[in-house]
Structures are given as structure tokens and as C-alpha cells.
PDB file of C-alpha atoms and ligand atoms in Angstrom:
ATOM      1  CA  MET K   1       9.655 -17.248  -4.052  1.00 57.00           C
ATOM      2  CA  GLN K   2       8.811 -19.366  -1.082  1.00 59.00           C
ATOM      3  CA  ASN K   3       5.709 -21.589  -1.453  1.00 79.00           C
ATOM      4  CA  THR K   4       4.878 -22.326   2.169  1.00 87.00           C
ATOM      5  CA  LEU K   5       3.374 -19.332   3.907  1.00 95.00           C
ATOM      6  CA  GLU K   6       3.414 -20.590   7.488  1.00 93.00           C
ATOM      7  CA  PRO K   7       3.114 -19.065  10.005  1.00 93.00           C
ATOM      8  CA  ILE K   8       1.105 -16.415   8.148  1.00 97.00           C
ATOM      9  CA  VAL K   9      -1.530 -18.745   6.690  1.00 97.00           C
ATOM     10  CA  ASP K  10      -1.847 -22.531   6.443  1.00 95.00           C
ATOM     11  CA  TYR K  11      -2.223 -22.632   2.649  1.00 97.00           C
ATOM     12  CA  SER K  12       0.358 -22.168  -0.106  1.00 96.00           C
ATOM     13  CA  TRP K  13       1.651 -19.223  -2.109  1.00 97.00           C
ATOM     14  CA  THR K  14       0.084 -20.742  -5.222  1.00 97.00           C
ATOM     15  CA  GLU K  15      -3.274 -20.830  -3.470  1.00 97.00           C
ATOM     16  CA  LEU K  16      -2.880 -17.236  -2.276  1.00 98.00           C
ATOM     17  CA  GLU K  17      -2.131 -16.122  -5.838  1.00 98.00           C
ATOM     18  CA  ARG K  18      -5.207 -17.989  -7.065  1.00 98.00           C
ATOM     19  CA  ARG K  19      -7.436 -16.284  -4.486  1.00 98.00           C
ATOM     20  CA  VAL K  20      -6.042 -12.801  -5.176  1.00 98.00           C
ATOM     21  CA  ALA K  21      -6.278 -13.246  -8.959  1.00 98.00           C
ATOM     22  CA  ALA K  22      -9.938 -14.254  -8.622  1.00 98.00           C
ATOM     23  CA  ARG K  23     -10.796 -10.844  -7.138  1.00 97.00           C
ATOM     24  CA  MET K  24      -9.319  -8.630  -9.890  1.00 98.00           C
ATOM     25  CA  THR K  25      -8.450  -8.149 -13.541  1.00 98.00           C
ATOM     26  CA  ALA K  26      -5.354  -9.816 -14.989  1.00 98.00           C
ATOM     27  CA  LYS K  27      -3.744  -6.390 -15.372  1.00 98.00           C
ATOM     28  CA  ARG K  28      -4.172  -5.508 -11.726  1.00 98.00           C
ATOM     29  CA  PHE K  29      -3.033  -8.940 -10.636  1.00 98.00           C
ATOM     30  CA  ALA K  30       0.166  -8.458 -12.634  1.00 98.00           C
ATOM     31  CA  HIS K  31       0.717  -5.167 -10.727  1.00 98.00           C
ATOM     32  CA  CYS K  32       0.243  -7.047  -7.439  1.00 98.00           C
ATOM     33  CA  GLN K  33       2.768  -9.688  -8.491  1.00 98.00           C
ATOM     34  CA  ARG K  34       5.306  -7.031  -9.482  1.00 98.00           C
ATOM     35  CA  THR K  35       4.694  -5.193  -6.194  1.00 98.00           C
ATOM     36  CA  SER K  36       5.320  -8.423  -4.306  1.00 98.00           C
ATOM     37  CA  ALA K  37       8.597  -9.057  -6.158  1.00 98.00           C
ATOM     38  CA  GLU K  38       9.709  -5.447  -5.610  1.00 98.00           C
ATOM     39  CA  ALA K  39       8.799  -5.678  -1.912  1.00 98.00           C
ATOM     40  CA  VAL K  40      10.966  -8.802  -1.596  1.00 98.00           C
ATOM     41  CA  LYS K  41      13.909  -6.900  -3.128  1.00 98.00           C
ATOM     42  CA  LEU K  42      13.413  -3.942  -0.793  1.00 98.00           C
ATOM     43  CA  ALA K  43      13.139  -6.271   2.221  1.00 98.00           C
ATOM     44  CA  GLN K  44      16.399  -7.930   1.221  1.00 98.00           C
ATOM     45  CA  ARG K  45      18.108  -4.584   0.739  1.00 98.00           C
ATOM     46  CA  PHE K  46      16.845  -2.909   3.901  1.00 98.00           C
ATOM     47  CA  GLY K  47      16.695  -5.862   6.293  1.00 98.00           C
ATOM     48  CA  GLY K  48      12.926  -6.345   6.310  1.00 98.00           C
ATOM     49  CA  ASP K  49      10.869  -9.511   6.722  1.00 98.00           C
ATOM     50  CA  VAL K  50      11.037 -11.091   3.267  1.00 98.00           C
ATOM     51  CA  LEU K  51       8.044 -13.436   3.589  1.00 97.00           C
ATOM     52  CA  ARG K  52       5.780 -10.713   4.956  1.00 98.00           C
ATOM     53  CA  ALA K  53       6.967  -8.368   2.202  1.00 98.00           C
ATOM     54  CA  GLN K  54       6.135 -11.012  -0.414  1.00 98.00           C
ATOM     55  CA  VAL K  55       2.620 -11.531   0.979  1.00 98.00           C
ATOM     56  CA  GLY K  56       1.950  -7.865   1.771  1.00 98.00           C
ATOM     57  CA  GLY K  57       2.970  -6.820  -1.726  1.00 98.00           C
ATOM     58  CA  LEU K  58       0.667  -9.361  -3.315  1.00 98.00           C
ATOM     59  CA  VAL K  59      -2.421  -8.524  -1.247  1.00 98.00           C
ATOM     60  CA  HIS K  60      -2.001  -4.736  -0.975  1.00 98.00           C
ATOM     61  CA  ASP K  61      -4.633  -4.080  -3.697  1.00 98.00           C
ATOM     62  CA  TYR K  62      -6.780  -7.123  -2.906  1.00 98.00           C
ATOM     63  CA  ALA K  63      -9.841  -4.940  -2.304  1.00 98.00           C
ATOM     64  CA  LYS K  64      -9.314  -2.490  -5.169  1.00 98.00           C
ATOM     65  CA  GLN K  65     -12.174  -3.903  -7.250  1.00 98.00           C
ATOM     66  CA  ILE K  66     -14.643  -4.492  -4.448  1.00 98.00           C
ATOM     67  CA  PRO K  67     -17.875  -2.518  -5.078  1.00 98.00           C
ATOM     68  CA  ASP K  68     -18.485   0.717  -3.157  1.00 98.00           C
ATOM     69  CA  GLU K  69     -21.616  -0.661  -1.479  1.00 98.00           C
ATOM     70  CA  ASP K  70     -19.587  -3.482   0.074  1.00 98.00           C
ATOM     71  CA  PHE K  71     -17.082  -0.963   1.463  1.00 98.00           C
ATOM     72  CA  ILE K  72     -19.877   1.200   2.856  1.00 98.00           C
ATOM     73  CA  ALA K  73     -21.401  -1.861   4.535  1.00 98.00           C
ATOM     74  CA  ALA K  74     -17.990  -2.764   5.994  1.00 98.00           C
ATOM     75  CA  ILE K  75     -17.459   0.788   7.322  1.00 98.00           C
ATOM     76  CA  HIS K  76     -20.755   0.489   9.210  1.00 98.00           C
ATOM     77  CA  ALA K  77     -20.244  -3.129  10.295  1.00 98.00           C
ATOM     78  CA  HIS K  78     -16.813  -2.403  11.786  1.00 97.00           C
ATOM     79  CA  HIS K  79     -17.886   0.949  13.303  1.00 97.00           C
ATOM     80  CA  LEU K  80     -15.184   2.837  11.415  1.00 97.00           C
ATOM     81  CA  PRO K  81     -15.159   6.662  11.451  1.00 95.00           C
ATOM     82  CA  ALA K  82     -18.085   8.068   9.475  1.00 96.00           C
ATOM     83  CA  ALA K  83     -15.691  10.578   7.854  1.00 95.00           C
ATOM     84  CA  LEU K  84     -14.452   7.702   5.706  1.00 96.00           C
ATOM     85  CA  LEU K  85     -17.773   7.841   3.872  1.00 97.00           C
ATOM     86  CA  ASP K  86     -16.722  11.191   2.382  1.00 97.00           C
ATOM     87  CA  TYR K  87     -13.963   9.428   0.447  1.00 96.00           C
ATOM     88  CA  GLY K  88     -13.973   6.597  -2.050  1.00 97.00           C
ATOM     89  CA  ASN K  89     -12.225   3.507  -3.294  1.00 97.00           C
ATOM     90  CA  ALA K  90      -8.823   5.223  -3.428  1.00 96.00           C
ATOM     91  CA  ILE K  91      -8.856   5.459   0.386  1.00 97.00           C
ATOM     92  CA  TRP K  92     -11.121   2.508   1.190  1.00 98.00           C
ATOM     93  CA  HIS K  93      -9.208  -0.233  -0.601  1.00 98.00           C
ATOM     94  CA  GLY K  94      -6.388   0.150   1.926  1.00 98.00           C
ATOM     95  CA  MET K  95      -7.999   1.297   5.160  1.00 97.00           C
ATOM     96  CA  VAL K  96     -11.122  -0.822   4.821  1.00 98.00           C
ATOM     97  CA  GLY K  97      -9.668  -3.446   2.493  1.00 98.00           C
ATOM     98  CA  ILE K  98      -7.966  -5.161   5.412  1.00 98.00           C
ATOM     99  CA  TYR K  99     -11.318  -6.502   6.658  1.00 98.00           C
ATOM    100  CA  PHE K 100     -11.863  -8.312   3.345  1.00 98.00           C
ATOM    101  CA  ILE K 101      -8.308  -9.667   3.535  1.00 98.00           C
ATOM    102  CA  GLU K 102      -8.989 -11.021   7.015  1.00 98.00           C
ATOM    103  CA  ASP K 103     -12.371 -12.507   6.102  1.00 98.00           C
ATOM    104  CA  GLU K 104     -11.552 -13.935   2.685  1.00 98.00           C
ATOM    105  CA  LEU K 105      -7.833 -14.724   2.857  1.00 98.00           C
ATOM    106  CA  ALA K 106      -7.590 -15.518   6.595  1.00 98.00           C
ATOM    107  CA  ILE K 107      -4.542 -13.268   6.885  1.00 98.00           C
ATOM    108  CA  HIS K 108      -4.472 -11.817  10.401  1.00 98.00           C
ATOM    109  CA  ASP K 109      -0.789 -10.951  10.640  1.00 98.00           C
ATOM    110  CA  PRO K 110      -0.770  -7.458  12.247  1.00 98.00           C
ATOM    111  CA  ALA K 111       2.277  -6.175  10.355  1.00 98.00           C
ATOM    112  CA  ILE K 112       0.888  -7.218   6.966  1.00 98.00           C
ATOM    113  CA  LEU K 113      -2.536  -5.747   7.707  1.00 98.00           C
ATOM    114  CA  GLN K 114      -0.941  -2.511   8.882  1.00 98.00           C
ATOM    115  CA  ALA K 115       1.143  -2.305   5.703  1.00 98.00           C
ATOM    116  CA  VAL K 116      -1.954  -2.760   3.533  1.00 98.00           C
ATOM    117  CA  LYS K 117      -3.886  -0.255   5.616  1.00 98.00           C
ATOM    118  CA  GLU K 118      -1.156   2.354   5.275  1.00 98.00           C
ATOM    119  CA  HIS K 119      -0.370   1.912   1.584  1.00 98.00           C
ATOM    120  CA  THR K 120      -2.910   4.499   0.396  1.00 97.00           C
ATOM    121  CA  THR K 121      -2.218   7.337   2.829  1.00 97.00           C
ATOM    122  CA  GLY K 122       1.076   6.572   4.485  1.00 98.00           C
ATOM    123  CA  ALA K 123       1.155   7.102   8.251  1.00 98.00           C
ATOM    124  CA  PRO K 124       3.187   9.319  10.570  1.00 98.00           C
ATOM    125  CA  GLU K 125       4.950   6.297  12.095  1.00 97.00           C
ATOM    126  CA  MET K 126       5.346   3.507   9.563  1.00 98.00           C
ATOM    127  CA  PRO K 127       7.137   0.334  10.562  1.00 98.00           C
ATOM    128  CA  LEU K 128       9.685  -1.070   8.123  1.00 98.00           C
ATOM    129  CA  LEU K 129       7.237  -3.483   6.460  1.00 98.00           C
ATOM    130  CA  SER K 130       4.758  -0.669   5.814  1.00 98.00           C
ATOM    131  CA  GLN K 131       7.503   1.432   4.233  1.00 98.00           C
ATOM    132  CA  ILE K 132       8.540  -1.504   2.049  1.00 98.00           C
ATOM    133  CA  VAL K 133       5.040  -2.239   0.714  1.00 99.00           C
ATOM    134  CA  TYR K 134       4.303   1.473   0.286  1.00 98.00           C
ATOM    135  CA  MET K 135       7.432   1.987  -1.812  1.00 98.00           C
ATOM    136  CA  ALA K 136       7.191  -1.294  -3.746  1.00 98.00           C
ATOM    137  CA  ASP K 137       3.711  -0.271  -4.939  1.00 98.00           C
ATOM    138  CA  PHE K 138       5.116   3.058  -6.142  1.00 98.00           C
ATOM    139  CA  ILE K 139       8.284   1.956  -7.929  1.00 98.00           C
ATOM    140  CA  GLU K 140       7.512  -1.548  -9.241  1.00 98.00           C
ATOM    141  CA  PRO K 141       8.830  -1.954 -12.806  1.00 98.00           C
ATOM    142  CA  GLY K 142       5.418  -1.417 -14.444  1.00 98.00           C
ATOM    143  CA  ARG K 143       5.132   2.148 -13.094  1.00 98.00           C
ATOM    144  CA  LYS K 144       5.563   4.825 -15.746  1.00 97.00           C
ATOM    145  CA  PHE K 145       4.683   8.223 -14.195  1.00 94.00           C
ATOM    146  CA  PRO K 146       6.979  11.269 -14.603  1.00 93.00           C
ATOM    147  CA  GLY K 147       9.503  11.144 -11.799  1.00 95.00           C
ATOM    148  CA  VAL K 148       9.450   7.379 -11.324  1.00 97.00           C
ATOM    149  CA  ASP K 149      13.148   7.023 -12.146  1.00 97.00           C
ATOM    150  CA  GLU K 150      14.003   9.644  -9.539  1.00 98.00           C
ATOM    151  CA  ALA K 151      11.698   7.890  -7.057  1.00 98.00           C
ATOM    152  CA  ARG K 152      13.534   4.606  -7.700  1.00 98.00           C
ATOM    153  CA  ALA K 153      16.937   6.229  -7.266  1.00 98.00           C
ATOM    154  CA  VAL K 154      15.929   8.031  -4.062  1.00 98.00           C
ATOM    155  CA  THR K 155      14.473   4.819  -2.628  1.00 98.00           C
ATOM    156  CA  GLN K 156      17.599   2.792  -3.387  1.00 97.00           C
ATOM    157  CA  GLN K 157      19.567   5.365  -1.388  1.00 97.00           C
ATOM    158  CA  SER K 158      17.139   5.602   1.508  1.00 98.00           C
ATOM    159  CA  LEU K 159      13.795   3.909   2.030  1.00 98.00           C
ATOM    160  CA  GLN K 160      12.699   6.747   4.305  1.00 98.00           C
ATOM    161  CA  ALA K 161      13.573   9.386   1.710  1.00 98.00           C
ATOM    162  CA  GLY K 162      11.489   7.330  -0.741  1.00 98.00           C
ATOM    163  CA  VAL K 163       8.494   7.488   1.585  1.00 98.00           C
ATOM    164  CA  LEU K 164       8.768  11.274   1.752  1.00 98.00           C
ATOM    165  CA  TYR K 165       9.149  11.431  -2.031  1.00 98.00           C
ATOM    166  CA  GLN K 166       5.944   9.475  -2.532  1.00 98.00           C
ATOM    167  CA  LEU K 167       3.966  11.497   0.019  1.00 98.00           C
ATOM    168  CA  SER K 168       5.082  14.752  -1.637  1.00 97.00           C
ATOM    169  CA  HIS K 169       4.205  13.354  -5.061  1.00 97.00           C
ATOM    170  CA  GLU K 170       0.785  12.204  -3.855  1.00 97.00           C
ATOM    171  CA  LEU K 171      -0.088  15.578  -2.330  1.00 97.00           C
ATOM    172  CA  SER K 172       1.037  17.497  -5.434  1.00 96.00           C
ATOM    173  CA  TYR K 173      -0.913  15.128  -7.668  1.00 95.00           C
ATOM    174  CA  LEU K 174      -4.140  15.477  -5.672  1.00 96.00           C
ATOM    175  CA  VAL K 175      -3.868  19.263  -5.533  1.00 97.00           C
ATOM    176  CA  GLU K 176      -3.164  19.388  -9.272  1.00 97.00           C
ATOM    177  CA  LYS K 177      -6.276  17.307  -9.965  1.00 96.00           C
ATOM    178  CA  GLN K 178      -8.340  19.297  -7.423  1.00 96.00           C
ATOM    179  CA  GLU K 179      -9.158  16.138  -5.535  1.00 94.00           C
ATOM    180  CA  PRO K 180      -9.875  16.114  -1.780  1.00 94.00           C
ATOM    181  CA  ILE K 181      -7.048  14.948   0.459  1.00 96.00           C
ATOM    182  CA  TYR K 182      -7.613  12.521   3.293  1.00 96.00           C
ATOM    183  CA  PRO K 183      -6.285  14.253   6.449  1.00 96.00           C
ATOM    184  CA  LEU K 184      -3.970  11.362   7.327  1.00 96.00           C
ATOM    185  CA  THR K 185      -2.033  12.035   4.125  1.00 96.00           C
ATOM    186  CA  PHE K 186      -1.247  15.531   5.466  1.00 96.00           C
ATOM    187  CA  THR K 187      -0.234  14.330   8.912  1.00 98.00           C
ATOM    188  CA  SER K 188       1.905  11.625   7.327  1.00 98.00           C
ATOM    189  CA  TYR K 189       3.625  14.166   5.105  1.00 98.00           C
ATOM    190  CA  ASN K 190       4.293  16.495   8.048  1.00 98.00           C
ATOM    191  CA  ALA K 191       5.815  13.706  10.120  1.00 98.00           C
ATOM    192  CA  TRP K 192       8.055  12.470   7.293  1.00 98.00           C
ATOM    193  CA  VAL K 193       9.156  15.909   6.135  1.00 97.00           C
ATOM    194  CA  ARG K 194      10.258  16.644   9.703  1.00 97.00           C
ATOM    195  CA  ARG K 195      12.011  13.294   9.927  1.00 96.00           C
ATOM    196  CA  VAL K 196      13.898  13.235   6.638  1.00 96.00           C
ATOM    197  CA  GLY K 197      13.124  16.440   4.732  1.00 92.00           C
ATOM    198  CA  GLN K 198      15.857  18.822   3.670  1.00 86.00           C
ATOM    199  CA  PRO K 199      14.335  22.250   3.059  1.00 80.00           C
ATOM    200  CA  ARG K 200      15.381  23.564  -0.346  1.00 79.00           C
ATOM    201  CA  ALA K 201      16.837  27.063  -0.082  1.00 76.00           C
ATOM    202  CA  ASP K 202      16.580  27.560  -3.849  1.00 69.00           C
ATOM    203  CA  LYS K 203      12.798  27.130  -4.025  1.00 59.00           C
TER     204      LYS K 203
HETATM  205 FE1  LIG X   1      -3.540   0.515  -3.789  1.00 55.53          FE
HETATM  206 FE1  LIG X   2      -1.063  -0.875  -5.944  1.00 55.53          FE
END
């Protein structure tokens, strides 16, 4: 792990870890560290920006434990779409979380912010760094859900196929739990299934 984070921020990796850890439980921080390490591996494998993967992985859940009222205030302050108010932390910590990352961590790197923003819903067009952080969050070694081994294997073969795997998994999971689905998750799925999907004749 590299300790200097220039040109992203003018403070060190150790300081970034300290700031992120201060905003969350030890358990969640450990997930962020594992996501960062997994993102570095994926960046090395698929030719991504390793430093941005390291930072993006660490900060992706920075806002996960920020209170709802602070998110609601941020949605108003930044004039974000009012439809966001119909959702909750699961959507906000990515899409709205980036404003806390900018304010509190002084990270303004567009690719990192985009990756954090897209890690909860995916996006129809995700740049490589967004794909890396999205998949690292899903397959880091602490993940235990049914299908995680398949997700890891698919992702090692093709990062893009991994993205589609996760979007499909996310949609199925939300439907199963009878939870509302943020529309961007649908449009993301449609874009990725057209890009890399292979319709299954046997289903
Ligand atoms: Fe997250
Ligand atoms: Fe996460």
C-alpha cells in the first residue's frame, strides 16, 4: 500500500484511514479496508488506476453511518432530485455520500467520486474505476452470501460479466425482500444485460 496520496489529497494514507475509521464501527471499517485491498487487486488485474482503486475502495462506505437527517439536509442543500427522498440510506450513502467525502475528506477526484456514487446502484455506463470499486465491494473476502464464489469466479474471468452478475443479484434480492428498487438500478441492469448478457435458452 502506498502512503502518499498525492495528487488525490495532500495528506497520507494513514491519515485517510484514521478519518474513515472515525466515522464508522470497527466492523464496517474492516469491510472498507478489505474492499480497498480487493480493488487494488482488480485494478492490477484489469489495468485500472491502482491508487484511485485503493482510495475509492476505502471511502466507498464513508457515509454509511451518517444519520438520515443529515442526508435529507444534504439532498436539499445540493438541490438533488426530490425523488431521492423516497429512498433511504442504502441509496443515499453512495449518491449523496460523495458530498460528505468532498467536505470532510477533501477528496474531489471526479473518478473516485463517481465510483462511490455508482457503487449502490451501478450505472448504465460505468468507467473502469467504478466497475472495480463496485465489484470489490461485492466480492471482498469477508463476503459470505450464497453465490459469492460464483461471483468471484465470474469477475476473475471478466469484470464486466461481474458487474452484470451483481446487478442481477441485487434486483433478485430486492424483489425477494419486496423492497422498492431505485430506477437507476433497472436502467443499469438493462444496459449491462445488453452489453454482456447471454440469454439462457434453458430458462
Ligand atoms: Fe455501500
Ligand atoms: Fe460496502
